[in-house]
Amino acid sequence: MAVAETQLYAKVSNRHRSRSTSVLLESLLAKGFPAHIAQKALAATGQKTVEEAAKWLHSHCNDPSLEDPIPQEYALYLCPTGCLHNYLLEFWKESKRQCGKNRAHEVFPHITLCDFFTCEDQKVELLYDTLKRVGESFSLRFPPSISLLLHSSTSYLGFFIDDKHANILKEFAQAFSSEASAVAGRTNISGKMNCHVKPCLKQLHLTLSHRFYPHHQKTLEQLAKCINPEETCQWVAALYSRDMRFVHYQTLRALFQYKPQNIDELMINAGDFIYVDPTQQSEVSEGWVIGTSHRTGCRGFLPENYTERANESDTWVKHREYVFVTASRLFTQTENEPNVRTNGEVQSPRMSRSITKVLSLQNATPRRSVLVMRHGERVDQVFGKSWLQQCLTADGKYYRADLNFPSTLPKRKDSMKHFEYDPPLSCCGIFQSRLIGEALLDQEVTVSYVYSSPALRCIQTAQHILQGLKLDQKVKIRVEPGLFEWTKWEASRVIPSFMTVTELIEASYKIDTSYRCNFPLSSLVPSESYEEYVSRSSVVIKQIINACPSKGVILIVGHGSSLVSFTRPLIGLPNRDSKDFAQVIRKIPSLGMCFCEELTEENKWQMVNPPVKTLTHGANAAFNWRNGIVED
């Protein structure tokens, strides 16, 4: 293709497809919106259409910060498109599935050209003009392909840009930064510009994984080698913006709609993004968070189990882009290699085959695995510590005061009052446990061994999971006192009086009577220190692993604390700080789980995604038909 044709194609490709910003602004002003509010809405929506800006304004009608003159932050990224982009997305997907989320998953594949900088809303259109002008001046110098060199360390995996090509990209970034600084900056009293756009002049790179566990390095490298860095790619310089107020916040995505029950609660719709400041959650009631809605700007409390973690870039806004079109890269996508869309995701067939090959090699031999799980919903979690008093008649007999109370209680030779400190599952907890077992059965998970804390709620959870798996007649429960939770958290300040093995068997629980525990019940210390607890947990998990040499899944049913105290020593991580430990535990739901696989050839364990998801549900308050229906 001739040079003149290439330049012409670039101009056509990079022409603004939407109406000019001035026309958009005039349309909003005609609707009666003040100029500064209209400009804020245009900047927050990428200045695309009047409809989007108007919708944003209506959604933010109750936003307390609507009048605040807070500008957006902007960054310039060089983003791959085409086949290389598909390879990278497949890597993102597989690395997250096999090794869990790391820092790279927070943002899409990109090369950073300019760090985030602020630009006033009324000057954003000038940034667009700057990008277009600088892009056109570099279009002929832009390399036909960018040389990517794979680099790996214990905490970083990615492509470094060859120096020859990196120098051109740095010149482009510097040229844009220089002009953008003049556009975005404001002159202060001393006559100096108070805004500086900083280009990235260090080693340019495209990050694949960052801040991952060291034992995942080999797996990530194998997946990265499936990416062909010389694959067809058209590079795009794109401007993105974010709300500078929430840079250090966590981003959550709403799974369900929630309608406020109180004035201080937040209205959310499924799919809404919520900004949450981790430093403000310590005083919030368990199961709740306080956050700010990205859609409305309003702030309030919301149930945490209605949300999931989202990516940092999910709330970013894409503005304008400049497509670098080179003669050698035009129309290079062949007809015999189309992109395939599966479940809404674009994939490259060759990449999928490569990943499949890697997966088949990794999964050729069944691995020994450990599934650590918290027990199901306990009855005092719903009805409080005085639940037993609610269920006893005057002569001390148990009756079912609510449908979520267990239909009966197991018989104990000693006092029924011991159930206060060793509570059973609620009926919902029983249902949860059986549902998890059925889900494991659907995924063809083979459970070879089951270990349980001596707490009744854990033994019941294990029993009902086995029933869901249809293994309750084949696999028996090994009761291990060493799996009991941190005794400092026991309200009674003494070790609870647990049901004996004989009592459990008489109550029809499938207990392995031949099992000899590693940590005798008499060795549990009341109000043990954190160091004593994590040391006990580390010893017990190693003893369990040594006692179960066969392939298959070792199911451990314990407490919320078990997910941290048993898995971290197994995968070689140090103990958490005791304060951080408590913060993590309070967020683990009923039947929350962690899954670890053994890498026999490397003599170590790695944490991977559990075979099934946990059950999310909302609160269901007690109801009396008289209140509000018959009586005023």
XYZ file of C-alpha atoms in Angstrom:
632
model
C 0.000 0.000 0.000
C 1.304 3.448 -0.886
C 2.371 5.815 1.894
C -0.300 8.341 0.861
C -2.999 5.674 1.115
C -1.735 4.647 4.558
C -1.919 8.221 5.831
C -5.394 8.640 4.367
C -6.593 5.422 6.024
C -5.188 6.582 9.368
C -7.028 9.891 9.102
C -10.305 8.151 8.339
C -9.790 5.600 11.155
C -9.061 8.266 13.769
C -11.847 10.682 12.850
C -14.226 11.400 15.744
C -17.283 9.267 15.173
C -19.404 11.177 17.672
C -20.647 14.717 17.475
C -18.222 17.415 18.586
C -18.108 18.284 22.276
C -19.334 21.829 21.704
C -22.489 20.484 20.039
C -23.004 18.021 22.912
C -22.585 20.817 25.452
C -25.025 23.077 23.628
C -27.608 20.282 23.641
C -27.266 19.820 27.398
C -27.421 23.569 28.013
C -30.617 23.673 25.957
C -32.076 21.077 28.336
C -31.469 23.490 31.216
C -28.355 21.966 32.816
C -25.765 24.460 34.167
C -22.561 24.616 32.118
C -20.204 23.253 34.807
C -22.559 20.332 35.585
C -23.007 19.530 31.886
C -19.227 19.542 31.351
C -18.787 17.242 34.336
C -21.317 14.772 32.901
C -19.620 14.822 29.482
C -16.202 14.157 31.025
C -17.607 11.342 33.203
C -19.113 9.565 30.169
C -16.276 10.041 27.688
C -18.078 12.802 25.754
C -19.846 10.288 23.532
C -23.540 11.217 23.282
C -26.041 13.638 24.792
C -28.162 10.669 25.884
C -25.356 9.116 27.961
C -24.492 12.434 29.609
C -28.164 13.170 30.390
C -28.620 9.679 31.841
C -25.550 10.227 34.058
C -26.967 13.533 35.291
C -30.353 12.012 36.155
C -28.656 9.125 38.010
C -26.539 11.595 40.008
C -29.400 13.923 40.955
C -28.857 13.063 44.658
C -25.055 12.940 44.456
C -23.754 15.208 47.280
C -20.551 15.847 45.292
C -22.274 16.882 42.049
C -21.354 20.550 42.505
C -17.781 19.833 43.624
C -15.170 21.030 41.089
C -13.287 17.710 41.176
C -11.720 16.841 37.794
C -11.182 13.363 36.398
C -7.726 11.777 36.227
C -6.494 10.761 32.754
C -3.860 8.307 31.531
C -2.563 7.376 28.079
C -2.175 3.666 27.330
C -0.965 1.814 24.263
C -3.335 -1.129 23.867
C -3.058 -4.163 21.570
C -5.963 -5.250 19.371
C -6.505 -8.163 17.020
C -5.068 -11.648 17.495
C -2.443 -10.649 20.073
C -5.160 -9.090 22.195
C -7.134 -12.349 22.047
C -4.056 -14.305 23.165
C -3.613 -11.958 26.107
C -7.263 -12.197 27.160
C -7.055 -15.982 27.097
C -3.947 -15.791 29.279
C -5.802 -13.445 31.680
C -8.647 -15.943 31.926
C -6.519 -19.063 32.400
C -4.026 -17.493 34.816
C -6.902 -16.332 37.005
C -8.564 -19.759 36.882
C -5.425 -21.704 37.723
C -3.559 -19.349 40.044
C -6.185 -16.948 41.318
C -6.370 -13.203 40.863
C -3.190 -11.122 40.905
C -2.522 -7.406 40.469
C -2.388 -7.626 36.646
C -6.030 -8.720 36.490
C -7.101 -5.320 37.836
C -6.428 -3.705 34.428
C -6.730 -4.784 30.775
C -3.590 -5.566 28.642
C -1.674 -2.340 27.987
C 1.631 -0.487 27.850
C 1.586 2.630 30.029
C 2.729 5.721 28.099
C 1.701 8.457 30.563
C 0.825 8.209 34.252
C -2.493 9.544 35.526
C -2.868 13.335 35.527
C -5.756 15.724 36.179
C -7.514 17.779 33.528
C -10.398 20.190 34.103
C -13.665 19.137 32.497
C -13.798 22.096 30.094
C -10.336 21.255 28.729
C -10.862 17.573 27.926
C -11.654 18.222 24.264
C -8.249 19.877 23.913
C -6.684 16.611 25.128
C -8.444 14.795 22.299
C -7.024 17.250 19.768
C -3.559 16.797 21.289
C -3.727 13.010 20.968
C -4.866 13.233 17.345
C -2.222 15.799 16.400
C 0.709 13.983 18.083
C -0.504 10.625 16.768
C -0.521 11.882 13.190
C 2.992 13.298 13.578
C 4.278 9.850 14.636
C 2.162 7.658 12.336
C 4.933 7.189 9.749
C 7.585 6.438 12.400
C 5.491 3.933 14.328
C 7.056 0.448 13.996
C 5.223 -2.113 11.777
C 5.440 -4.512 14.743
C 6.622 -4.091 18.338
C 9.208 -6.574 19.555
C 8.095 -8.155 22.848
C 10.571 -10.079 25.020
C 9.241 -12.324 27.810
C 10.671 -11.545 31.267
C 9.982 -13.518 34.460
C 10.793 -13.124 38.153
C 9.275 -14.374 41.423
C 6.721 -11.533 41.505
C 6.515 -10.252 37.911
C 5.823 -11.774 34.507
C 5.481 -9.755 31.339
C 6.858 -8.569 28.024
C 9.622 -5.969 27.864
C 9.699 -3.735 24.786
C 12.812 -3.906 22.616
C 14.910 -0.725 23.069
C 14.688 0.318 19.419
C 10.898 0.287 19.450
C 10.675 1.519 23.041
C 12.605 4.677 22.136
C 9.994 5.610 19.509
C 7.156 4.998 21.987
C 8.929 7.107 24.607
C 9.334 9.954 22.123
C 5.627 9.746 21.337
C 4.770 9.727 25.060
C 7.057 12.667 25.713
C 5.585 14.690 22.847
C 2.039 14.024 24.065
C 2.998 14.818 27.680
C 4.585 18.116 26.725
C 1.527 19.314 24.804
C -0.963 17.852 27.281
C 0.771 19.640 30.179
C 0.192 22.942 28.426
C -3.441 22.018 27.770
C -4.387 20.484 31.130
C -2.338 22.714 33.413
C -3.463 25.869 35.112
C -1.238 28.851 35.872
C -0.958 29.622 39.582
C -0.191 32.987 41.220
C 3.554 32.666 40.585
C 2.974 32.054 36.866
C 3.982 28.350 36.947
C 1.912 25.451 35.634
C 0.401 23.411 38.479
C -0.216 20.277 36.411
C 2.486 18.110 34.908
C 1.795 15.161 32.614
C 4.507 12.613 33.308
C 5.569 10.300 30.465
C 6.832 6.789 31.241
C 10.522 6.855 30.337
C 11.677 3.754 32.233
C 11.590 0.217 30.834
C 8.357 -0.018 28.831
C 6.502 -3.264 29.450
C 3.239 -5.140 29.009
C 2.461 -6.848 32.314
C 1.045 -10.381 32.298
C 1.115 -11.141 36.041
C 2.172 -9.101 39.040
C 2.335 -9.757 42.787
C 1.526 -13.456 42.513
C 2.601 -16.228 44.852
C 6.144 -17.413 43.976
C 5.019 -21.038 43.667
C 2.732 -20.009 40.775
C 5.639 -18.731 38.691
C 6.202 -21.950 36.736
C 2.504 -22.368 35.875
C 2.259 -18.747 34.726
C 5.394 -19.112 32.603
C 3.919 -22.181 30.887
C 0.760 -20.251 30.064
C 2.751 -17.217 28.876
C 4.721 -19.345 26.431
C 1.432 -20.081 24.635
C 1.261 -16.382 23.659
C 2.807 -15.636 20.273
C 4.256 -12.096 20.693
C 4.671 -11.802 16.912
C 0.975 -12.385 16.298
C -1.036 -9.876 14.258
C -1.636 -6.708 16.247
C -2.823 -3.179 15.600
C -1.786 -0.812 18.391
C -4.083 1.884 19.727
C -3.144 4.876 21.900
C -6.185 5.380 24.143
C -7.124 7.969 26.777
C -8.810 6.603 29.910
C -10.136 8.471 32.930
C -11.021 7.543 36.509
C -12.523 9.250 39.570
C -9.516 10.480 41.527
C -11.403 10.340 44.858
C -11.533 6.535 44.844
C -8.028 5.608 43.665
C -7.147 3.654 46.833
C -10.588 2.123 47.340
C -11.719 -1.419 46.622
C -14.226 -1.820 43.800
C -17.190 -4.151 44.317
C -19.811 -5.281 41.810
C -23.416 -5.779 42.961
C -24.730 -9.280 42.263
C -28.321 -8.531 43.211
C -30.632 -5.583 43.689
C -30.919 -4.256 47.225
C -33.690 -1.903 48.350
C -32.825 0.059 51.509
C -34.653 -0.826 54.707
C -33.265 2.177 56.584
C -32.381 5.751 55.646
C -28.613 5.157 55.936
C -28.605 2.202 53.486
C -27.631 2.330 49.812
C -29.901 1.474 46.899
C -28.085 -0.797 44.439
C -29.021 -2.566 41.224
C -27.430 -5.753 39.896
C -24.263 -4.774 38.028
C -23.653 -1.529 39.967
C -20.088 -0.762 41.007
C -19.454 0.298 44.596
C -16.348 2.061 45.947
C -15.355 0.830 49.421
C -12.629 2.299 51.627
C -11.038 -0.662 53.496
C -9.904 1.637 56.333
C -13.521 2.594 57.154
C -14.925 -0.918 57.612
C -13.664 -1.754 61.101
C -16.663 -0.193 62.877
C -19.257 -1.554 60.422
C -21.519 -4.407 61.573
C -20.494 -7.878 60.437
C -21.859 -8.731 57.008
C -22.196 -5.080 55.957
C -19.958 -2.549 54.216
C -20.244 1.177 53.681
C -19.587 2.372 50.165
C -20.273 4.921 47.431
C -22.195 4.007 44.289
C -20.387 4.640 41.009
C -23.750 4.941 39.250
C -25.388 7.476 41.582
C -22.609 8.963 43.719
C -24.682 8.222 46.846
C -23.173 6.670 49.957
C -24.567 4.201 52.477
C -24.547 0.721 53.990
C -25.157 -2.414 51.930
C -24.983 -6.182 52.602
C -21.537 -7.491 51.682
C -22.851 -10.845 50.440
C -24.744 -8.995 47.696
C -21.420 -8.083 46.086
C -18.220 -9.537 44.643
C -14.786 -8.035 44.020
C -14.493 -6.209 40.705
C -11.439 -5.002 38.795
C -9.961 -1.569 39.329
C -10.441 -0.632 35.670
C -14.117 -1.679 35.526
C -15.166 1.873 36.424
C -12.711 3.641 34.111
C -14.067 5.579 31.148
C -12.569 5.229 27.682
C -12.363 8.537 25.809
C -10.666 8.997 22.428
C -8.075 6.775 20.779
C -5.572 7.039 17.973
C -5.096 3.916 15.840
C -1.582 3.489 14.482
C -2.134 2.070 10.998
C 0.930 0.789 9.143
C 1.080 -0.570 5.617
C 2.317 -3.988 6.724
C -0.476 -4.413 9.292
C -3.509 -3.342 7.233
C -6.050 -6.078 6.465
C -3.734 -8.813 7.812
C -6.447 -10.839 9.532
C -6.958 -13.872 7.339
C -10.321 -15.360 6.575
C -9.247 -18.839 7.598
C -8.443 -17.653 11.137
C -11.565 -15.881 12.395
C -12.082 -14.848 15.971
C -14.472 -17.082 17.856
C -16.867 -15.617 20.396
C -17.691 -17.904 23.296
C -19.819 -16.731 26.220
C -19.295 -13.148 25.145
C -15.492 -13.435 25.085
C -13.380 -13.186 21.954
C -10.950 -16.056 21.671
C -8.279 -17.140 19.248
C -8.696 -20.781 18.136
C -4.934 -21.324 18.087
C -4.590 -19.874 21.554
C -7.357 -22.114 22.874
C -5.618 -25.174 21.447
C -2.324 -24.127 23.028
C -3.934 -23.576 26.416
C -5.755 -26.915 26.122
C -2.445 -28.620 25.472
C -0.906 -27.060 28.582
C -3.944 -27.994 30.675
C -3.897 -31.588 29.435
C -0.255 -31.899 30.451
C -0.928 -30.425 33.879
C -4.017 -32.539 34.549
C -2.778 -35.834 33.085
C -2.408 -37.307 36.582
C -5.051 -36.814 39.324
C -3.563 -34.745 42.090
C -3.929 -34.974 45.810
C -5.988 -31.980 46.961
C -7.183 -30.370 50.178
C -10.571 -28.672 50.420
C -10.825 -26.604 53.621
C -14.356 -25.457 54.413
C -16.143 -23.471 57.082
C -19.232 -25.092 58.632
C -22.777 -24.143 57.581
C -25.060 -21.629 59.269
C -25.167 -22.282 63.016
C -28.373 -21.785 64.940
C -27.004 -19.108 67.309
C -25.829 -17.140 64.280
C -29.522 -16.559 63.483
C -31.215 -16.528 66.886
C -28.419 -15.283 69.159
C -26.650 -16.819 72.146
C -29.922 -17.332 73.998
C -31.392 -19.528 71.258
C -31.745 -22.545 73.552
C -33.918 -20.637 76.047
C -36.287 -19.841 73.156
C -36.759 -23.570 72.498
C -37.271 -25.028 75.954
C -40.641 -25.681 77.575
C -41.229 -25.072 81.268
C -40.255 -28.684 82.034
C -37.008 -28.378 80.008
C -38.060 -30.175 76.830
C -36.944 -28.976 73.409
C -39.474 -27.708 70.866
C -39.077 -26.021 67.479
C -39.826 -22.310 68.008
C -39.089 -21.369 64.371
C -38.745 -23.394 61.170
C -35.049 -22.560 61.037
C -34.450 -24.268 64.384
C -33.399 -27.917 64.006
C -36.361 -30.296 64.170
C -34.659 -32.251 66.978
C -31.452 -32.108 68.984
C -29.115 -35.105 69.365
C -29.314 -36.890 72.681
C -26.566 -36.153 75.205
C -25.928 -37.941 78.475
C -24.933 -34.704 80.177
C -26.929 -31.476 80.294
C -28.668 -30.082 77.215
C -27.234 -26.692 78.217
C -23.895 -27.738 76.683
C -25.486 -26.980 73.305
C -25.172 -23.285 74.181
C -21.421 -23.450 73.584
C -21.553 -26.285 71.033
C -24.534 -25.215 68.896
C -25.927 -27.305 66.018
C -26.623 -26.173 62.468
C -29.823 -24.361 61.660
C -32.142 -25.978 59.107
C -30.744 -23.570 56.512
C -27.246 -24.700 57.506
C -28.243 -28.327 56.861
C -29.675 -27.367 53.471
C -26.518 -25.386 52.601
C -24.273 -28.322 53.443
C -26.246 -30.841 51.417
C -26.377 -28.408 48.483
C -22.571 -28.076 48.533
C -22.265 -31.863 48.524
C -24.596 -32.140 45.528
C -22.613 -29.442 43.690
C -19.357 -31.334 44.357
C -21.020 -34.480 43.012
C -22.034 -32.609 39.827
C -18.391 -31.581 39.365
C -17.295 -35.201 39.852
C -15.132 -34.322 42.846
C -13.737 -37.456 44.473
C -13.532 -37.089 48.265
C -11.282 -39.742 49.749
C -10.970 -38.544 53.356
C -13.072 -36.319 55.623
C -11.750 -34.603 58.738
C -13.890 -32.513 61.068
C -13.488 -30.277 64.079
C -15.164 -31.806 67.166
C -17.726 -28.973 67.147
C -21.197 -30.388 66.439
C -21.869 -27.852 63.649
C -18.749 -29.066 61.802
C -19.596 -32.750 62.167
C -23.131 -32.077 60.924
C -21.766 -30.099 57.968
C -19.428 -32.969 57.043
C -22.273 -35.498 57.356
C -24.637 -33.577 55.061
C -21.916 -32.854 52.502
C -21.237 -36.596 52.334
C -24.958 -37.228 51.887
C -25.022 -34.752 48.991
C -22.005 -36.540 47.514
C -23.737 -39.912 48.069
C -20.693 -41.050 50.016
C -22.190 -41.205 53.520
C -22.136 -45.031 53.412
C -18.574 -45.217 52.070
C -16.492 -42.462 53.710
C -16.482 -41.910 57.465
C -15.716 -38.729 59.396
C -12.453 -38.474 61.299
C -13.026 -36.197 64.303
C -9.830 -34.213 64.948
C -9.767 -31.902 68.021
C -6.750 -30.086 66.562
C -9.080 -28.603 63.925
C -11.064 -26.632 66.512
C -10.994 -22.854 66.151
C -8.836 -20.384 68.058
C -9.930 -20.942 71.666
C -9.437 -17.265 72.510
C -12.660 -16.601 70.594
C -14.708 -18.943 72.801
C -17.255 -16.839 74.718
C -17.250 -19.261 77.672
C -13.455 -18.941 78.097
C -13.371 -22.731 78.536
C -13.207 -25.562 76.035
C -16.798 -26.578 75.152
C -18.078 -29.967 76.244
C -18.347 -31.763 72.906
C -20.458 -34.847 72.190
C -18.547 -38.097 72.602
C -17.912 -40.493 69.714
C -20.427 -42.906 71.233
C -23.098 -40.194 71.405
C -22.383 -39.143 67.817
C -22.726 -42.725 66.548
C -25.984 -43.189 68.504
C -27.219 -40.012 66.776
C -26.488 -41.712 63.382
C -23.394 -39.700 62.463
C -20.902 -41.723 60.389
C -17.807 -41.488 62.599
C -14.548 -43.360 61.969
C -14.081 -45.126 65.308
C -10.674 -46.496 64.296
C -9.197 -43.012 63.856
C -6.688 -41.886 66.471
C -6.521 -38.089 66.631
C -3.238 -36.183 66.233
C -4.122 -33.590 68.854
C -6.010 -34.949 71.894
C -8.968 -32.963 73.163
C -7.256 -32.674 76.551
C -4.422 -30.725 74.860
C -6.675 -27.842 73.811
C -5.758 -24.801 75.905
C -8.449 -22.257 76.851
C -7.756 -18.689 75.611
C -4.625 -19.806 73.757
C -2.359 -17.154 72.235
C -2.358 -16.505 68.508
C 1.095 -18.064 68.223
C -0.133 -21.215 69.963
C -3.135 -21.439 67.645
C -1.244 -21.055 64.353
C 1.445 -23.458 65.574
C -1.221 -26.049 66.411
C -2.861 -25.569 63.008
C 0.429 -25.940 61.145
C 1.290 -29.184 62.942
C -2.169 -30.699 62.464
C -2.436 -29.988 58.733
C 0.981 -31.556 58.116
C -0.016 -34.637 60.113
C -3.243 -34.984 58.123
C -1.368 -34.706 54.810
C 1.118 -37.377 55.894
C -1.724 -39.698 56.920
C -3.502 -39.435 53.532
C -1.110 -40.599 50.796
C -3.780 -41.591 48.267
C -4.886 -39.406 45.369
C -8.173 -37.570 45.712
C -9.620 -34.795 47.832
C -9.067 -34.454 51.576
C -12.103 -32.572 52.913
C -11.479 -30.612 56.120
C -14.562 -29.103 57.772
C -13.605 -26.521 60.351
C -14.228 -22.883 61.154
C -13.723 -19.531 59.445
C -10.228 -19.366 60.914
C -9.383 -22.755 59.365
C -9.272 -21.341 55.829
C -6.291 -19.171 56.722
C -4.524 -21.168 59.433
C -4.439 -24.468 57.486
C -3.836 -23.317 53.910
C -1.059 -20.747 54.419
C 1.439 -23.169 56.022
C 0.509 -25.756 53.398
C 1.457 -23.483 50.462
C 4.502 -22.089 52.259
C 3.230 -18.642 53.275
C 4.071 -17.017 56.637
C 1.420 -16.434 59.286
C -0.710 -13.330 58.983
C -0.490 -10.596 61.598
C -3.101 -11.329 64.292
C -4.997 -8.076 63.578
C -5.129 -8.781 59.839
C -6.129 -12.367 60.622
C -9.248 -11.250 62.488
C -10.265 -8.864 59.689
C -9.994 -11.634 57.088
C -11.930 -14.180 59.155
C -14.951 -11.947 59.751
C -15.590 -11.851 56.005
C -15.626 -15.615 55.454
C -19.236 -16.789 54.950
C -20.865 -20.044 55.965
C -19.344 -22.855 53.864
C -16.647 -20.533 52.503
C -13.844 -22.707 51.145
C -10.228 -22.820 49.957
C -8.772 -25.437 47.634
C -5.116 -26.529 47.447
C -3.503 -28.921 44.946
C -0.244 -30.812 45.363
C 2.504 -30.365 42.777
C 4.228 -33.681 43.355
C 7.077 -33.065 40.925
C 7.943 -29.820 42.708
C 7.223 -31.103 46.226
C 4.890 -28.224 47.057
C 1.246 -27.162 47.132
C -0.575 -24.383 45.302
C -3.921 -22.704 45.925
C -6.426 -22.799 43.045
C -10.083 -21.976 42.545
C -12.436 -24.292 44.483
C -14.406 -26.783 42.359
C -17.744 -25.143 43.302
C -18.965 -21.731 44.384
C -20.460 -20.917 47.759
C -24.116 -20.154 48.360
C -25.163 -16.486 48.598
C -28.433 -15.624 50.317
C -30.065 -12.717 52.093
C -31.515 -12.292 55.572
C -35.103 -13.363 56.164
C -36.505 -11.612 59.251
C -39.033 -13.182 61.631
C -42.624 -12.372 60.608
C -45.841 -12.060 62.618
C -48.982 -11.779 60.493
C -50.723 -9.627 63.102
C -48.228 -6.764 62.806
C -49.360 -4.300 60.161
C -52.035 -6.599 58.714
C -54.583 -6.977 61.495
C -53.165 -4.694 64.176
C -52.109 -1.056 63.682
